[in-house]
Tab-separated table of C-alpha atoms and ligand atoms in Angstrom:
chain	number	residue	atom	x	y	z
A	1	MET	CA	116.406	90.710	90.934
A	2	ALA	CA	118.866	93.721	90.673
A	3	LYS	CA	119.935	92.635	87.300
A	4	ALA	CA	116.320	92.308	86.188
A	5	ALA	CA	115.683	95.753	87.395
A	6	GLU	CA	118.694	97.109	85.561
A	7	LYS	CA	117.526	95.382	82.294
A	8	ALA	CA	114.060	97.022	82.698
A	9	GLY	CA	115.902	100.418	82.938
A	10	GLN	CA	115.140	100.714	86.680
A	11	ALA	CA	118.219	101.385	88.768
A	12	SER	CA	119.127	102.951	92.008
A	13	GLN	CA	122.394	104.632	93.183
A	14	TYR	CA	121.802	103.113	96.593
A	15	LYS	CA	122.994	99.674	97.774
A	16	ARG	CA	121.434	99.639	101.114
A	17	ILE	CA	119.000	102.086	102.669
A	18	MET	CA	117.167	102.725	105.874
A	19	LEU	CA	113.442	103.543	105.697
A	20	LYS	CA	112.164	105.523	108.650
A	21	MET	CA	108.446	105.588	108.985
A	22	SER	CA	106.356	107.074	111.681
A	23	GLY	CA	103.756	104.794	113.341
A	24	GLU	CA	101.000	107.256	112.168
A	25	VAL	CA	101.611	106.281	108.530
A	26	LEU	CA	100.396	102.777	109.484
A	27	MET	CA	97.065	104.025	110.839
A	28	GLY	CA	95.887	105.329	107.359
A	29	ASP	CA	92.721	107.456	107.981
A	30	LYS	CA	92.083	105.873	111.374
A	31	GLU	CA	92.428	107.950	114.570
A	32	TYR	CA	94.803	105.248	116.009
A	33	GLY	CA	95.828	101.648	115.619
A	34	LEU	CA	96.679	99.806	112.459
A	35	ASP	CA	94.840	100.042	109.230
A	36	SER	CA	95.459	96.709	107.364
A	37	ASP	CA	94.990	98.140	103.864
A	38	THR	CA	97.593	100.826	104.659
A	39	VAL	CA	100.068	98.233	106.095
A	40	LYS	CA	99.599	96.141	103.039
A	41	ARG	CA	100.149	99.094	100.649
A	42	VAL	CA	103.375	100.035	102.576
A	43	ALA	CA	104.595	96.509	102.324
A	44	GLN	CA	104.009	96.658	98.621
A	45	ASP	CA	105.973	99.915	98.340
A	46	ILE	CA	108.832	98.252	99.988
A	47	LYS	CA	108.662	95.193	97.721
A	48	GLU	CA	109.025	97.530	94.762
A	49	VAL	CA	112.353	98.873	96.255
A	50	VAL	CA	113.554	95.427	97.112
A	51	ASP	CA	112.796	94.367	93.559
A	52	LEU	CA	115.144	97.102	92.407
A	53	GLY	CA	117.877	95.168	94.030
A	54	VAL	CA	118.244	97.616	97.023
A	55	GLU	CA	118.825	96.184	100.490
A	56	VAL	CA	116.203	97.636	102.739
A	57	CYS	CA	116.075	98.013	106.621
A	58	VAL	CA	113.158	99.618	108.288
A	59	VAL	CA	112.683	101.529	111.618
A	60	VAL	CA	109.033	102.339	112.454
A	61	GLY	CA	107.613	104.531	115.298
A	62	ALA	CA	104.643	103.945	117.442
A	63	GLY	CA	102.540	107.098	117.383
A	64	ASN	CA	99.589	105.072	116.134
A	65	ILE	CA	99.577	102.817	119.119
A	66	TYR	CA	100.657	105.433	121.507
A	67	ARG	CA	97.806	107.813	120.639
A	68	GLY	CA	95.380	105.053	121.700
A	69	VAL	CA	96.890	104.812	125.080
A	70	SER	CA	97.974	108.471	125.610
A	71	GLY	CA	95.050	109.094	127.823
A	72	ALA	CA	96.151	106.459	130.216
A	73	ALA	CA	99.753	107.477	129.852
A	74	GLU	CA	99.073	110.992	130.925
A	75	GLY	CA	100.734	112.075	134.137
A	76	MET	CA	102.978	109.096	133.699
A	77	ASP	CA	106.671	109.412	134.066
A	78	ARG	CA	108.583	109.751	130.824
A	79	THR	CA	110.729	106.610	131.195
A	80	THR	CA	107.581	104.386	131.611
A	81	ALA	CA	105.781	106.188	128.797
A	82	ASP	CA	108.966	105.686	126.520
A	83	TYR	CA	109.098	101.897	127.221
A	84	MET	CA	105.318	101.639	126.403
A	85	GLY	CA	106.223	103.294	122.990
A	86	MET	CA	108.820	100.706	122.363
A	87	LEU	CA	106.408	97.977	122.980
A	88	GLY	CA	104.186	99.759	120.524
A	89	ILE	CA	106.997	99.634	117.932
A	90	VAL	CA	107.210	95.954	118.146
A	91	ILE	CA	103.568	95.594	117.371
A	92	ASN	CA	104.083	97.689	114.367
A	93	ALA	CA	107.131	95.766	113.324
A	94	LEU	CA	105.375	92.356	113.502
A	95	ALA	CA	102.394	93.764	111.542
A	96	LEU	CA	104.665	94.939	108.833
A	97	GLN	CA	106.644	91.700	108.744
A	98	ASN	CA	103.371	89.833	108.389
A	99	ALA	CA	102.212	91.983	105.402
A	100	LEU	CA	105.600	91.640	103.796
A	101	GLU	CA	105.700	87.906	104.072
A	102	HIS	CA	102.248	87.609	102.469
A	103	ILE	CA	103.757	89.185	99.337
A	104	LYS	CA	106.749	86.896	99.589
A	105	VAL	CA	109.244	89.562	100.761
A	106	TYR	CA	111.204	87.733	103.500
A	107	SER	CA	111.923	89.738	106.631
A	108	ARG	CA	113.355	89.484	110.031
A	109	VAL	CA	112.422	91.536	113.056
A	110	GLN	CA	115.264	92.313	115.481
A	111	SER	CA	114.408	94.120	118.711
A	112	ALA	CA	116.707	96.380	120.731
A	113	ILE	CA	114.978	94.927	123.860
A	114	ARG	CA	115.231	91.267	124.135
A	115	MET	CA	111.856	89.411	123.714
A	116	ASP	CA	113.187	86.118	122.280
A	117	SER	CA	109.951	84.318	122.039
A	118	ILE	CA	108.634	87.097	119.760
A	119	CYS	CA	111.487	88.070	117.526
A	120	GLU	CA	115.322	88.045	117.136
A	121	PRO	CA	117.343	90.218	119.352
A	122	TYR	CA	119.354	93.014	117.566
A	123	ILE	CA	122.688	91.399	116.294
A	124	ARG	CA	124.489	93.709	113.767
A	125	ARG	CA	126.280	90.917	112.057
A	126	LYS	CA	123.226	88.862	111.676
A	127	ALA	CA	121.351	91.816	110.333
A	128	PHE	CA	124.011	92.118	107.667
A	129	ARG	CA	123.605	88.579	106.619
A	130	HIS	CA	119.937	88.904	106.431
A	131	MET	CA	120.093	91.918	103.992
A	132	GLN	CA	122.657	90.144	101.935
A	133	LYS	CA	120.149	87.344	101.533
A	134	GLY	CA	117.539	89.816	100.321
A	135	ARG	CA	115.656	90.028	103.485
A	136	VAL	CA	114.134	93.102	104.890
A	137	VAL	CA	115.299	93.751	108.488
A	138	ILE	CA	112.873	95.684	110.674
A	139	PHE	CA	114.580	97.150	113.700
A	140	ALA	CA	112.102	97.161	116.610
A	141	ALA	CA	111.993	98.835	120.100
A	142	GLY	CA	113.874	101.972	119.106
A	143	THR	CA	117.324	102.118	120.622
A	144	GLY	CA	116.123	100.166	123.569
A	145	ASN	CA	116.541	103.237	125.701
A	146	PRO	CA	114.162	105.973	126.914
A	147	TYR	CA	114.665	109.568	125.961
A	148	PHE	CA	115.707	108.621	122.418
A	149	THR	CA	113.315	108.952	119.619
A	150	THR	CA	112.804	106.421	116.687
A	151	ASP	CA	114.386	109.047	114.375
A	152	THR	CA	117.515	108.623	116.475
A	153	ALA	CA	117.134	104.846	116.385
A	154	ALA	CA	116.998	105.133	112.554
A	155	ALA	CA	120.189	107.292	112.373
A	156	LEU	CA	121.846	105.020	114.717
A	157	ARG	CA	121.044	101.738	112.872
A	158	ALA	CA	121.664	103.324	109.512
A	159	SER	CA	125.166	104.196	110.728
A	160	GLU	CA	125.748	100.708	112.168
A	161	MET	CA	124.453	99.036	109.016
A	162	ASN	CA	126.449	101.394	106.701
A	163	CYS	CA	123.343	102.537	104.834
A	164	ASN	CA	123.753	104.878	101.902
A	165	ALA	CA	120.779	106.926	102.967
A	166	ILE	CA	117.856	107.275	105.363
A	167	PHE	CA	114.611	107.636	103.695
A	168	LYS	CA	112.369	109.559	105.945
A	169	ALA	CA	108.735	108.782	105.038
A	170	THR	CA	106.292	111.691	105.837
A	171	LYS	CA	102.935	113.019	104.699
A	172	VAL	CA	104.585	115.803	102.690
A	173	ASP	CA	106.918	115.478	99.794
A	174	GLY	CA	109.987	117.027	101.331
A	175	VAL	CA	111.272	119.848	103.643
A	176	TYR	CA	109.524	123.245	103.402
A	177	THR	CA	110.413	126.703	104.395
A	178	ALA	CA	107.395	126.672	106.669
A	179	ASP	CA	104.563	124.104	107.471
A	180	PRO	CA	102.943	123.805	104.010
A	181	GLU	CA	99.595	122.774	105.550
A	182	LYS	CA	99.454	126.103	107.495
A	183	ASP	CA	101.432	128.380	105.196
A	184	LYS	CA	100.457	128.327	101.552
A	185	SER	CA	103.521	130.400	100.536
A	186	ALA	CA	105.978	127.721	101.896
A	187	THR	CA	108.193	126.327	99.411
A	188	ARG	CA	110.067	123.060	99.105
A	189	PHE	CA	113.842	122.681	99.298
A	190	ASP	CA	115.413	120.272	96.782
A	191	LYS	CA	118.430	120.200	99.030
A	192	VAL	CA	119.257	121.487	102.392
A	193	SER	CA	122.269	121.172	104.672
A	194	TYR	CA	122.124	119.335	108.098
A	195	MET	CA	123.255	122.747	109.531
A	196	ASP	CA	120.389	124.600	108.107
A	197	VAL	CA	117.887	121.918	109.352
A	198	LEU	CA	119.314	122.369	112.883
A	199	THR	CA	119.781	126.079	113.085
A	200	LYS	CA	116.471	126.955	111.319
A	201	ASP	CA	114.750	124.248	113.198
A	202	LEU	CA	113.200	122.836	110.125
A	203	LYS	CA	111.811	119.823	111.968
A	204	VAL	CA	113.075	117.044	109.769
A	205	MET	CA	114.195	114.866	112.593
A	206	ASP	CA	115.188	115.623	116.113
A	207	ALA	CA	118.768	117.172	116.669
A	208	THR	CA	120.355	113.883	117.839
A	209	ALA	CA	119.282	112.113	114.714
A	210	ILE	CA	120.432	114.916	112.397
A	211	SER	CA	123.780	115.136	114.251
A	212	LEU	CA	124.364	111.463	114.001
A	213	ALA	CA	123.465	111.320	110.344
A	214	ARG	CA	125.891	114.239	109.702
A	215	GLU	CA	128.708	112.757	111.586
A	216	ASN	CA	128.425	109.477	109.564
A	217	ASN	CA	127.769	111.434	106.361
A	218	ILE	CA	124.546	109.798	105.623
A	219	PRO	CA	122.024	111.816	103.483
A	220	ILE	CA	118.408	111.878	104.614
A	221	VAL	CA	115.894	111.762	101.855
A	222	VAL	CA	112.500	113.246	102.920
A	223	PHE	CA	109.669	112.092	100.711
A	224	SER	CA	105.963	111.450	100.781
A	225	VAL	CA	104.703	107.907	101.499
A	226	LYS	CA	101.066	108.955	100.866
A	227	GLU	CA	101.139	108.106	97.072
A	228	LYS	CA	101.447	104.423	96.241
A	229	GLY	CA	104.644	103.587	94.506
A	230	ASN	CA	106.433	106.853	95.438
A	231	PHE	CA	109.061	105.159	97.656
A	232	ALA	CA	110.526	103.275	94.695
A	233	LYS	CA	110.253	106.423	92.451
A	234	VAL	CA	112.224	108.524	94.995
A	235	VAL	CA	114.729	105.679	95.453
A	236	GLN	CA	115.340	105.932	91.708
A	237	SER	CA	115.855	109.776	92.169
A	238	LYS	CA	112.445	110.606	90.384
A	239	GLY	CA	109.725	112.854	91.525
A	240	ASP	CA	109.666	115.278	94.400
A	241	TYR	CA	111.760	115.019	97.673
A	242	THR	CA	114.252	116.981	99.607
A	243	VAL	CA	117.811	115.699	100.364
A	244	VAL	CA	119.349	116.680	103.579
A	245	SER	CA	123.196	116.519	103.315
A	246	ASP	CA	126.345	118.618	103.746
B	301	LIG	P1	119.944	81.798	107.980
B	301	LIG	O1	119.617	80.448	108.175
B	301	LIG	O2	121.326	82.185	108.519
B	301	LIG	O3	119.816	82.169	106.542
B	301	LIG	O4	118.953	82.775	108.762
B	301	LIG	P2	117.565	82.433	109.387
B	301	LIG	O5	117.155	83.718	110.073
B	301	LIG	O6	116.650	81.872	108.437
B	301	LIG	O7	117.892	81.354	110.455
B	301	LIG	P3	117.623	81.183	111.943
B	301	LIG	O8	117.931	79.780	112.173
B	301	LIG	O9	118.534	82.223	112.785
B	301	LIG	O10	116.249	81.704	112.203
B	301	LIG	C1	115.113	80.881	111.680
B	301	LIG	C2	113.766	81.590	112.071
B	301	LIG	O11	113.764	81.762	113.509
B	301	LIG	C3	113.688	82.920	111.438
B	301	LIG	O12	112.378	83.277	111.078
B	301	LIG	C4	114.143	83.752	112.506
B	301	LIG	O13	113.460	85.125	112.480
B	301	LIG	C5	113.757	83.084	113.827
B	301	LIG	N1	114.578	83.353	114.944
B	301	LIG	C6	115.967	83.341	114.972
B	301	LIG	N2	116.397	83.650	116.228
B	301	LIG	C7	115.224	84.004	116.940
B	301	LIG	C8	115.000	84.476	118.331
B	301	LIG	O14	115.966	84.788	119.053
B	301	LIG	N3	113.669	84.748	118.684
B	301	LIG	C9	112.704	84.507	117.732
B	301	LIG	N4	111.487	84.706	118.305
B	301	LIG	N5	112.841	84.076	116.621
B	301	LIG	C10	114.097	83.774	116.099
């Protein structure tokens, strides 16, 4: 597949990447839950990148599911709420796996919390083998620990899996000087340092995730997942995005 992509003039500088996607992406225009057309579209976006010959692993959040239960979760202790979030991630991971397999992209879900009758447990060496065989590996249940975000899970798994970059899928096409939805004069950075993200509080990912990426020298590519096909474009260094690196 990689050779076919090269022949067609499509190439990527990346061998293996981590896609970090918030759960909200998967709800499309709904208020919460999963929007099946959006899940299918995201799966198609991932397929385009796999077809470029890039090994892809995914960490997804659970904001779309958590929103639906946030009323009930109000007043709940943080640890319990975080575990509910981790279960939400597993729901999203299974939905994404199902959509990928419908379009013949083979995938495996590995959970940080063992739930063997539902999916595989996280085993690093097995995840490598899956990716070498062209399978997308979806890492579910975050880090398996409360108090850690899914951004941190993405940075952790990207470090463990020797990913060349973390692709952070958002609603906007990069990192701006201010929130572009609120401040029309905000401008997008093409490149920004990890330190600037931390000291200027640019809200790319939480500080733990940024520090982990920095320590392991993994660039974070912030891009918009709203437009169909944009993921493959950005993986080929085309279009608009921001790279966070040293
Ligand atoms: P290779 O044979 O090494 O290429 O990988 P494979 O993933 O196809 O083989 P394996 O026999 O490990 O898995 C076969 C199927 O069972 C796959 O769909 C796996 O995702 C699934 N599977 C493997 N281990 C577990 C597990 O612990 N729990 C669950 N629920 N499914 C598993």
